[in-house]
Amino acid sequence: MSILLPQPRLPNKAVPKYLDFGADQKSAMGGAYQRLNRLGNRFSLDISYPRLKPEPDGRILGAALRRAKTEGALFPFPQPGLIIGMPGVPVIDGAGQAGSLTVLRGFTPGYVVRAGQFFSIIHGGQRYLHCVNEGQDWQADNVGRLFLPIHPILRIVPANGAVCEFAQPYIEGIVSGASIDIELTVAKSQMPVITIIERA
Amino acid sequence: MSELTPQLEANLRGPAPLVFGAISIDLPDASVNLLDGAGVLAFGGRTFVGKDDTYGAISDVENLTDGTGDSAPAFSMTLIPSGDAAAAVLSGPEMQGSPVYVWMGAVDKTTGLPIPDPHLVFIGELDVPTLKSDEQGRLLDYEVVSVFERLFEDDESARLSDGFHQSIFPGELGYVFVTGVAQEIYWGVAGNNISKAVTSYPSSSYGGTVYSRQYNI
């Protein structure tokens, strides 16, 4: 079970990364470049904190981070400036969905999902982060149903009724790095850059 | 490229195809169907996953190479076992000889379905498992050889004796009291009923179709 990392204050920097397993096949002598995509593209997130007060912030976050190294980490995915509003209780509508077009139900009727808005799908107790495609905003119909084009393509086949977290999406995954180094200096604790990589 | 279906060929010719590799290992107790990336794809009556909860995931796959001289087509692949039990099962001796299938294909990005039909590249058998544990990991290397490997069996152990005869035809007592055989009978001549001891493999572009004899020793 992943450990929810506390936020004693907002990180001063967060870098969402889109991990690409495809390849840009480049011809060394001026030939055409080709793009090859592979399955499994997903997200990671780098989180940088400023120096924290050692008591209690540094102590508590340090403990959570050490446990997250072995158990996995859960962190609210930041979307600064985005007014999310009241999405309702969106869930996957219909079993057997795959690819990059999802059908959801349970939105607040008329709720508008913004282009580029993130959400996480809970499947098998694990969260999978996805992003709504660019181009246009999408409005739920009067029964709260919505077709959403998303990226990256679904890496799982979510069950009918799988919860989709729009109000607060989370990234869940392993904490990168071979050790957890917390630097204690005079009256401050410096956390390492926390990198959370989605497992699948 | 003529061995691919027109749909697959057209998709691969597009500007940005989404390709995948898939491996099936039919272990004696279970079938392990794995994709090279994270995802779920169903084709050919199998459902392929990026990570099998029981057995683990593919780490990497070596180049498929043809064999020349006295070596059969072979490749090695590395699995990441999902746990101690998976590592023990996968490296067990009874896994040797399990059929291995390798496909390549492309995925429709919108529907998430494989473009019909993924191409079966290789059929072979598990040969030697090697479990490697080190400081930062535990990996399982598998050597996979084509069924052509069976052609190198020189049958040196085949003997016209009661013990060997019954190892292939259990309960057939024709040689029980024979201590010296006057007339030699050669293996594989017409009339020998060896159907139970033969495994046939469907054809692939790499492995070919070969019938191999399995000694039930």
Coordinates of C-alpha atoms in Angstrom, one line a residue:
Chain A
M1 CA 0.0 0.0 0.0
S2 CA 1.5 3.3 -1.1
I3 CA 2.3 5.9 1.5
L4 CA 0.7 9.3 1.0
L5 CA 3.5 11.9 1.3
P6 CA 2.4 14.8 3.4
Q7 CA 2.8 18.4 2.1
P8 CA 3.9 20.5 5.0
R9 CA 4.0 23.3 2.5
L10 CA 3.7 23.5 -1.2
P11 CA 6.7 22.3 -3.1
N12 CA 8.6 25.2 -4.6
K13 CA 9.1 23.2 -7.8
A14 CA 7.4 20.2 -9.3
V15 CA 8.3 18.7 -12.6
P16 CA 5.8 16.4 -14.2
K17 CA 7.5 14.2 -16.7
Y18 CA 6.0 12.2 -19.6
L19 CA 8.1 9.1 -19.9
D20 CA 8.4 8.1 -23.5
F21 CA 9.5 4.5 -24.4
G22 CA 9.3 5.1 -28.1
A23 CA 12.1 6.2 -30.3
D24 CA 12.9 9.0 -32.8
Q25 CA 14.9 7.0 -35.3
K26 CA 17.4 9.4 -36.7
S27 CA 19.3 8.9 -39.8
A28 CA 22.9 10.0 -39.3
M29 CA 23.4 11.0 -42.8
G30 CA 20.4 13.2 -43.5
G31 CA 17.8 10.6 -44.2
A32 CA 14.3 11.0 -43.0
Y33 CA 13.6 10.7 -39.3
Q34 CA 11.0 8.2 -38.2
R35 CA 8.9 8.0 -35.1
L36 CA 8.4 4.7 -33.4
N37 CA 6.0 4.5 -30.5
R38 CA 5.8 1.8 -27.9
L39 CA 3.4 0.8 -25.2
G40 CA 3.8 1.9 -21.6
N41 CA 4.2 5.7 -21.8
R42 CA 3.5 7.1 -18.4
F43 CA 4.3 9.8 -15.9
S44 CA 6.8 10.7 -13.3
L45 CA 6.9 13.7 -11.0
D46 CA 9.9 15.4 -9.4
I47 CA 9.1 17.4 -6.3
S48 CA 11.5 19.9 -4.7
Y49 CA 10.9 21.3 -1.3
P50 CA 12.6 24.4 0.1
R51 CA 14.4 24.0 3.4
L52 CA 11.8 22.8 5.9
K53 CA 11.5 23.3 9.6
P54 CA 13.0 20.2 11.2
E55 CA 10.1 20.1 13.8
P56 CA 7.7 18.7 12.9
D57 CA 7.7 19.1 9.1
G58 CA 11.1 17.6 8.3
R59 CA 10.7 14.7 10.8
I60 CA 7.2 13.7 9.5
L61 CA 8.0 14.0 5.8
G62 CA 11.3 12.2 6.3
A63 CA 9.5 9.2 7.9
A64 CA 6.9 9.1 5.2
L65 CA 9.6 9.3 2.5
R66 CA 11.6 6.4 4.0
R67 CA 8.5 4.2 4.2
A68 CA 7.5 5.2 0.7
K69 CA 10.8 4.0 -0.6
T70 CA 9.8 0.5 0.2
E71 CA 6.0 0.7 0.0
G72 CA 5.5 3.1 -2.9
A73 CA 4.5 6.7 -2.8
L74 CA 1.2 8.6 -3.4
F75 CA 1.3 12.3 -4.0
P76 CA -1.4 14.8 -5.1
F77 CA -0.7 15.8 -8.6
P78 CA -0.3 19.6 -8.8
Q79 CA -2.2 21.6 -11.3
P80 CA -1.4 25.2 -10.3
G81 CA -4.0 27.8 -11.3
L82 CA -6.6 25.3 -12.5
I83 CA -10.0 25.8 -11.0
I84 CA -11.3 22.3 -10.8
G85 CA -14.7 23.0 -9.4
M86 CA -17.1 20.3 -8.5
P87 CA -16.7 17.4 -10.9
G88 CA -19.1 15.0 -9.0
V89 CA -18.2 11.3 -8.7
P90 CA -16.9 10.4 -12.2
V91 CA -16.4 6.7 -12.8
I92 CA -15.6 4.5 -15.8
D93 CA -18.8 3.8 -17.7
G94 CA -18.7 0.3 -19.1
A95 CA -16.2 -2.6 -18.9
G96 CA -13.6 -3.4 -21.4
Q97 CA -12.4 0.1 -22.3
A98 CA -9.1 0.4 -24.0
G99 CA -7.1 2.9 -26.1
S100 CA -7.3 6.6 -25.9
L101 CA -11.1 7.3 -25.8
T102 CA -12.8 6.7 -22.5
V103 CA -16.4 6.9 -21.5
L104 CA -17.2 8.2 -18.0
R105 CA -20.4 8.7 -16.0
G106 CA -21.2 10.4 -12.8
F107 CA -20.0 13.9 -13.5
T108 CA -22.0 16.8 -12.2
P109 CA -24.3 17.6 -15.1
G110 CA -22.7 20.3 -17.2
Y111 CA -19.3 20.0 -15.6
V112 CA -16.6 21.1 -17.9
V113 CA -13.4 19.1 -18.1
R114 CA -10.6 21.4 -19.4
A115 CA -8.2 20.5 -22.1
G116 CA -5.0 19.2 -20.5
Q117 CA -6.6 18.5 -17.2
F118 CA -5.2 15.5 -15.3
F119 CA -7.1 12.7 -13.6
S120 CA -6.2 9.4 -12.1
I121 CA -8.0 6.0 -12.5
I122 CA -8.0 3.6 -9.6
H123 CA -7.5 0.0 -10.8
G124 CA -6.6 -2.9 -8.6
G125 CA -5.8 -0.5 -5.8
Q126 CA -3.3 1.4 -7.9
R127 CA -3.7 4.8 -9.5
Y128 CA -2.9 5.4 -13.2
L129 CA -2.5 9.1 -14.1
H130 CA -3.9 10.3 -17.4
C131 CA -4.4 13.7 -19.1
V132 CA -7.2 15.0 -21.2
N133 CA -6.2 15.8 -24.8
E134 CA -5.7 19.3 -25.9
G135 CA -8.0 21.0 -28.5
Q136 CA -11.2 21.7 -26.6
D137 CA -12.9 21.6 -23.3
W138 CA -15.4 18.8 -22.8
Q139 CA -18.8 19.3 -21.1
A140 CA -20.7 16.5 -19.4
D141 CA -24.2 16.1 -20.6
N142 CA -27.3 16.4 -18.5
V143 CA -26.9 13.0 -17.0
G144 CA -23.3 13.5 -16.3
R145 CA -21.9 11.3 -19.0
L146 CA -18.8 12.3 -21.0
F147 CA -16.6 10.9 -23.8
L148 CA -13.0 11.9 -23.1
P149 CA -10.0 11.6 -25.4
I150 CA -7.0 11.0 -23.3
H151 CA -3.3 10.4 -23.3
P152 CA -1.3 8.3 -22.8
I153 CA -3.4 5.3 -23.9
L154 CA -4.9 3.2 -21.2
R155 CA -2.3 0.8 -19.7
I156 CA -5.0 -1.3 -17.9
V157 CA -8.5 -2.3 -18.7
P158 CA -10.4 -0.6 -16.0
A159 CA -13.5 -2.2 -14.5
N160 CA -16.9 -0.7 -15.0
G161 CA -17.4 1.8 -12.2
A162 CA -13.7 2.3 -11.6
V163 CA -13.2 5.6 -9.7
C164 CA -11.7 8.5 -11.7
E165 CA -10.2 11.2 -9.5
F166 CA -10.7 14.6 -11.1
A167 CA -11.2 16.7 -8.0
Q168 CA -7.7 15.7 -6.8
P169 CA -5.7 13.5 -9.1
Y170 CA -2.8 11.5 -7.6
I171 CA 0.4 10.1 -8.9
E172 CA 1.3 6.7 -7.4
G173 CA 4.5 4.9 -8.0
I174 CA 8.0 4.0 -6.8
V175 CA 10.4 6.5 -5.2
S176 CA 13.4 6.7 -7.4
G177 CA 16.9 6.5 -6.0
A178 CA 19.1 4.0 -4.1
S179 CA 18.8 5.9 -0.8
I180 CA 16.8 8.6 1.0
D181 CA 19.1 11.4 1.9
I182 CA 17.8 14.1 4.2
E183 CA 20.2 16.9 5.0
L184 CA 20.0 18.3 8.5
T185 CA 21.5 21.7 8.8
V186 CA 21.2 24.5 11.4
A187 CA 17.5 24.8 12.2
K188 CA 16.5 23.4 8.8
S189 CA 16.0 20.1 7.0
Q190 CA 16.6 19.7 3.3
M191 CA 14.6 17.0 1.6
P192 CA 16.0 15.4 -1.5
V193 CA 14.3 15.9 -4.8
I194 CA 11.6 13.3 -4.6
T195 CA 11.0 11.5 -7.9
I196 CA 7.8 9.4 -8.1
I197 CA 7.7 7.1 -11.1
E198 CA 4.5 5.3 -12.0
R199 CA 5.0 1.6 -11.9
A200 CA 2.9 0.8 -15.0
Chain B
M1 CA 7.0 -7.9 -45.9
S2 CA 4.6 -10.1 -47.6
E3 CA 4.1 -12.3 -44.5
L4 CA 2.3 -9.4 -42.7
T5 CA -1.4 -8.7 -43.2
P6 CA -2.2 -5.7 -45.4
Q7 CA -3.6 -3.8 -42.4
L8 CA -0.5 -4.4 -40.3
E9 CA 1.8 -3.5 -43.2
A10 CA -0.1 -0.3 -43.8
N11 CA -0.1 0.7 -40.1
L12 CA 3.6 0.1 -39.8
R13 CA 4.2 2.3 -42.9
G14 CA 2.4 5.2 -41.2
P15 CA 4.2 8.2 -39.7
A16 CA 4.1 7.1 -36.1
P17 CA 3.2 3.4 -35.6
L18 CA 2.7 2.1 -32.1
V19 CA 4.5 -1.2 -32.0
F20 CA 4.6 -4.0 -29.5
G21 CA 6.3 -7.3 -28.9
A22 CA 4.6 -10.1 -27.1
I23 CA 5.9 -13.3 -25.7
S24 CA 3.9 -16.4 -24.5
I25 CA 5.4 -19.1 -22.5
D26 CA 3.2 -22.2 -22.0
L27 CA 4.5 -23.5 -18.8
P28 CA 3.2 -26.9 -17.7
D29 CA 0.8 -25.4 -15.2
A30 CA 0.1 -22.0 -16.6
S31 CA 0.4 -19.8 -19.7
V32 CA 2.4 -16.6 -19.2
N33 CA 1.5 -13.9 -21.8
L34 CA 3.6 -10.8 -21.6
L35 CA 4.0 -7.6 -23.5
D36 CA 7.2 -5.6 -23.8
G37 CA 5.4 -2.4 -22.5
A38 CA 2.8 -1.7 -19.9
G39 CA -0.6 -2.4 -21.3
V40 CA -3.2 -5.0 -22.0
L41 CA -3.8 -6.6 -25.4
A42 CA -5.9 -9.6 -26.4
F43 CA -5.4 -11.6 -29.5
G44 CA -5.1 -15.2 -30.6
G45 CA -7.2 -16.3 -27.6
R46 CA -4.7 -14.9 -25.2
T47 CA -4.7 -11.8 -23.0
F48 CA -1.2 -10.2 -22.9
V49 CA -0.3 -8.0 -20.0
G50 CA 2.7 -5.8 -19.2
K51 CA 3.1 -7.5 -15.8
D52 CA 1.8 -10.9 -14.9
D53 CA 0.8 -10.7 -11.2
T54 CA 2.0 -14.3 -10.6
Y55 CA 5.1 -14.5 -12.8
G56 CA 6.4 -11.0 -13.4
A57 CA 7.4 -8.9 -16.4
I58 CA 9.8 -8.9 -19.3
S59 CA 13.0 -7.0 -18.7
D60 CA 14.6 -7.3 -22.1
V61 CA 14.9 -9.5 -25.1
E62 CA 18.0 -10.2 -27.0
N63 CA 18.1 -10.0 -30.8
L64 CA 16.5 -13.0 -32.6
T65 CA 19.3 -14.6 -34.6
D66 CA 19.4 -17.3 -37.1
G67 CA 21.8 -20.2 -36.5
T68 CA 24.4 -21.4 -38.8
G69 CA 26.4 -24.6 -38.7
D70 CA 25.6 -26.7 -35.7
S71 CA 23.6 -24.0 -33.8
A72 CA 19.8 -23.5 -33.9
P73 CA 18.1 -20.1 -34.1
A74 CA 18.0 -18.9 -30.5
F75 CA 17.7 -15.8 -28.4
S76 CA 17.8 -15.0 -24.7
M77 CA 15.3 -13.0 -22.8
T78 CA 15.4 -11.6 -19.3
L79 CA 12.4 -11.7 -17.0
I80 CA 11.8 -9.8 -13.7
P81 CA 10.1 -12.4 -11.5
S82 CA 7.3 -10.9 -9.4
G83 CA 8.5 -12.7 -6.3
D84 CA 10.5 -15.5 -4.7
A85 CA 7.9 -18.0 -5.6
A86 CA 7.8 -16.9 -9.2
A87 CA 11.6 -17.0 -9.5
A88 CA 11.6 -20.6 -8.1
V89 CA 8.8 -21.8 -10.4
L90 CA 10.3 -20.2 -13.5
S91 CA 13.7 -21.5 -12.9
G92 CA 12.5 -25.0 -12.1
P93 CA 13.8 -27.9 -14.3
E94 CA 10.4 -29.0 -15.4
M95 CA 9.9 -25.6 -17.2
Q96 CA 12.5 -26.7 -19.7
G97 CA 11.0 -27.5 -23.1
S98 CA 8.0 -25.3 -22.6
P99 CA 6.8 -23.8 -25.9
V100 CA 7.7 -20.1 -26.3
Y101 CA 6.0 -17.9 -28.9
V102 CA 7.1 -14.4 -29.9
W103 CA 4.8 -12.0 -31.8
M104 CA 5.3 -8.5 -33.1
G105 CA 2.5 -6.2 -34.1
A106 CA 1.0 -2.7 -33.9
V107 CA -1.8 -1.2 -31.8
D108 CA -4.6 1.1 -32.9
K109 CA -4.1 4.1 -30.7
T110 CA -7.7 5.1 -30.5
T111 CA -9.3 1.7 -29.8
G112 CA -6.3 0.1 -28.0
L113 CA -6.8 -3.1 -30.1
P114 CA -4.0 -4.9 -31.9
I115 CA -4.0 -4.4 -35.7
P116 CA -5.0 -7.7 -37.2
D117 CA -3.0 -9.8 -37.2
P118 CA 0.1 -9.7 -35.1
H119 CA 3.0 -11.5 -36.8
L120 CA 4.2 -14.7 -35.2
V121 CA 8.0 -14.3 -35.4
F122 CA 9.4 -17.2 -33.5
I123 CA 8.4 -20.5 -31.9
G124 CA 10.8 -22.3 -29.7
E125 CA 11.3 -23.9 -26.4
L126 CA 12.7 -22.8 -23.1
D127 CA 16.2 -24.2 -22.8
V128 CA 18.3 -23.0 -19.8
P129 CA 17.1 -20.7 -17.1
T130 CA 19.7 -18.7 -15.1
L131 CA 18.6 -16.9 -12.0
K132 CA 20.9 -13.9 -11.2
S133 CA 20.7 -12.1 -7.9
D134 CA 22.8 -9.1 -7.2
E135 CA 22.9 -6.0 -5.1
Q136 CA 20.2 -4.1 -6.9
G137 CA 18.1 -6.7 -8.5
R138 CA 17.0 -10.2 -9.3
L139 CA 16.7 -11.3 -12.9
L140 CA 15.9 -14.5 -14.6
D141 CA 17.7 -15.2 -18.0
Y142 CA 16.1 -17.6 -20.3
E143 CA 17.7 -19.2 -23.3
V144 CA 15.1 -19.9 -25.9
V145 CA 15.9 -22.2 -28.8
S146 CA 14.1 -23.0 -31.9
V147 CA 12.6 -26.5 -32.3
F148 CA 15.5 -27.0 -34.8
E149 CA 17.6 -27.7 -31.7
R150 CA 15.9 -31.0 -31.6
L151 CA 17.4 -31.9 -34.9
F152 CA 20.8 -32.0 -33.2
E153 CA 19.7 -34.8 -31.0
D154 CA 21.8 -37.7 -32.3
D155 CA 19.9 -40.4 -30.5
E156 CA 23.1 -41.8 -29.1
S157 CA 21.1 -43.0 -26.1
A158 CA 18.6 -44.9 -28.1
R159 CA 19.1 -48.6 -27.5
L160 CA 17.2 -51.7 -28.6
S161 CA 16.7 -52.8 -25.0
D162 CA 13.8 -53.4 -22.7
G163 CA 14.4 -50.4 -20.5
F164 CA 14.6 -47.9 -23.3
H165 CA 11.8 -49.5 -25.2
Q166 CA 9.5 -49.2 -22.2
S167 CA 10.5 -45.6 -21.6
I168 CA 8.8 -44.8 -24.9
F169 CA 6.1 -47.4 -24.9
P170 CA 5.3 -48.0 -21.3
G171 CA 4.0 -51.5 -20.6
E172 CA 5.1 -52.9 -24.0
L173 CA 6.8 -56.1 -22.9
G174 CA 8.2 -57.4 -26.1
Y175 CA 11.8 -57.1 -25.0
V176 CA 11.4 -58.2 -21.4
F177 CA 13.3 -61.5 -21.9
V178 CA 15.4 -60.4 -24.8
T179 CA 19.1 -60.3 -23.8
G180 CA 20.6 -60.1 -27.3
V181 CA 18.9 -58.8 -30.4
A182 CA 19.7 -60.6 -33.6
Q183 CA 18.0 -58.2 -36.0
E184 CA 18.5 -54.5 -35.6
I185 CA 15.5 -52.2 -36.1
Y186 CA 16.0 -48.6 -37.0
W187 CA 14.1 -45.8 -35.5
G188 CA 11.6 -43.8 -37.5
V189 CA 10.8 -46.5 -40.1
A190 CA 7.2 -46.9 -41.3
G191 CA 5.1 -48.9 -38.9
N192 CA 6.5 -47.6 -35.7
N193 CA 3.7 -46.3 -33.6
I194 CA 5.3 -43.3 -32.0
S195 CA 2.4 -40.9 -32.1
K196 CA 2.3 -40.4 -28.4
A197 CA 5.9 -39.5 -28.2
V198 CA 5.8 -36.8 -30.9
T199 CA 5.2 -33.1 -30.4
S200 CA 4.2 -31.1 -33.4
Y201 CA 4.5 -27.3 -33.6
P202 CA 2.6 -25.0 -35.8
S203 CA 4.6 -23.1 -38.4
S204 CA 6.2 -19.7 -37.9
S205 CA 8.3 -17.6 -40.2
Y206 CA 11.4 -18.4 -38.1
G207 CA 11.0 -21.7 -36.5
G208 CA 9.6 -23.7 -39.4
T209 CA 7.5 -26.8 -38.8
V210 CA 9.4 -29.6 -37.1
Y211 CA 8.2 -32.8 -35.5
S212 CA 10.3 -33.6 -32.5
R213 CA 10.4 -36.8 -30.5
Q214 CA 10.3 -36.5 -26.8
Y215 CA 11.7 -39.2 -24.7
N216 CA 9.7 -39.7 -21.6
I217 CA 12.6 -40.7 -19.5

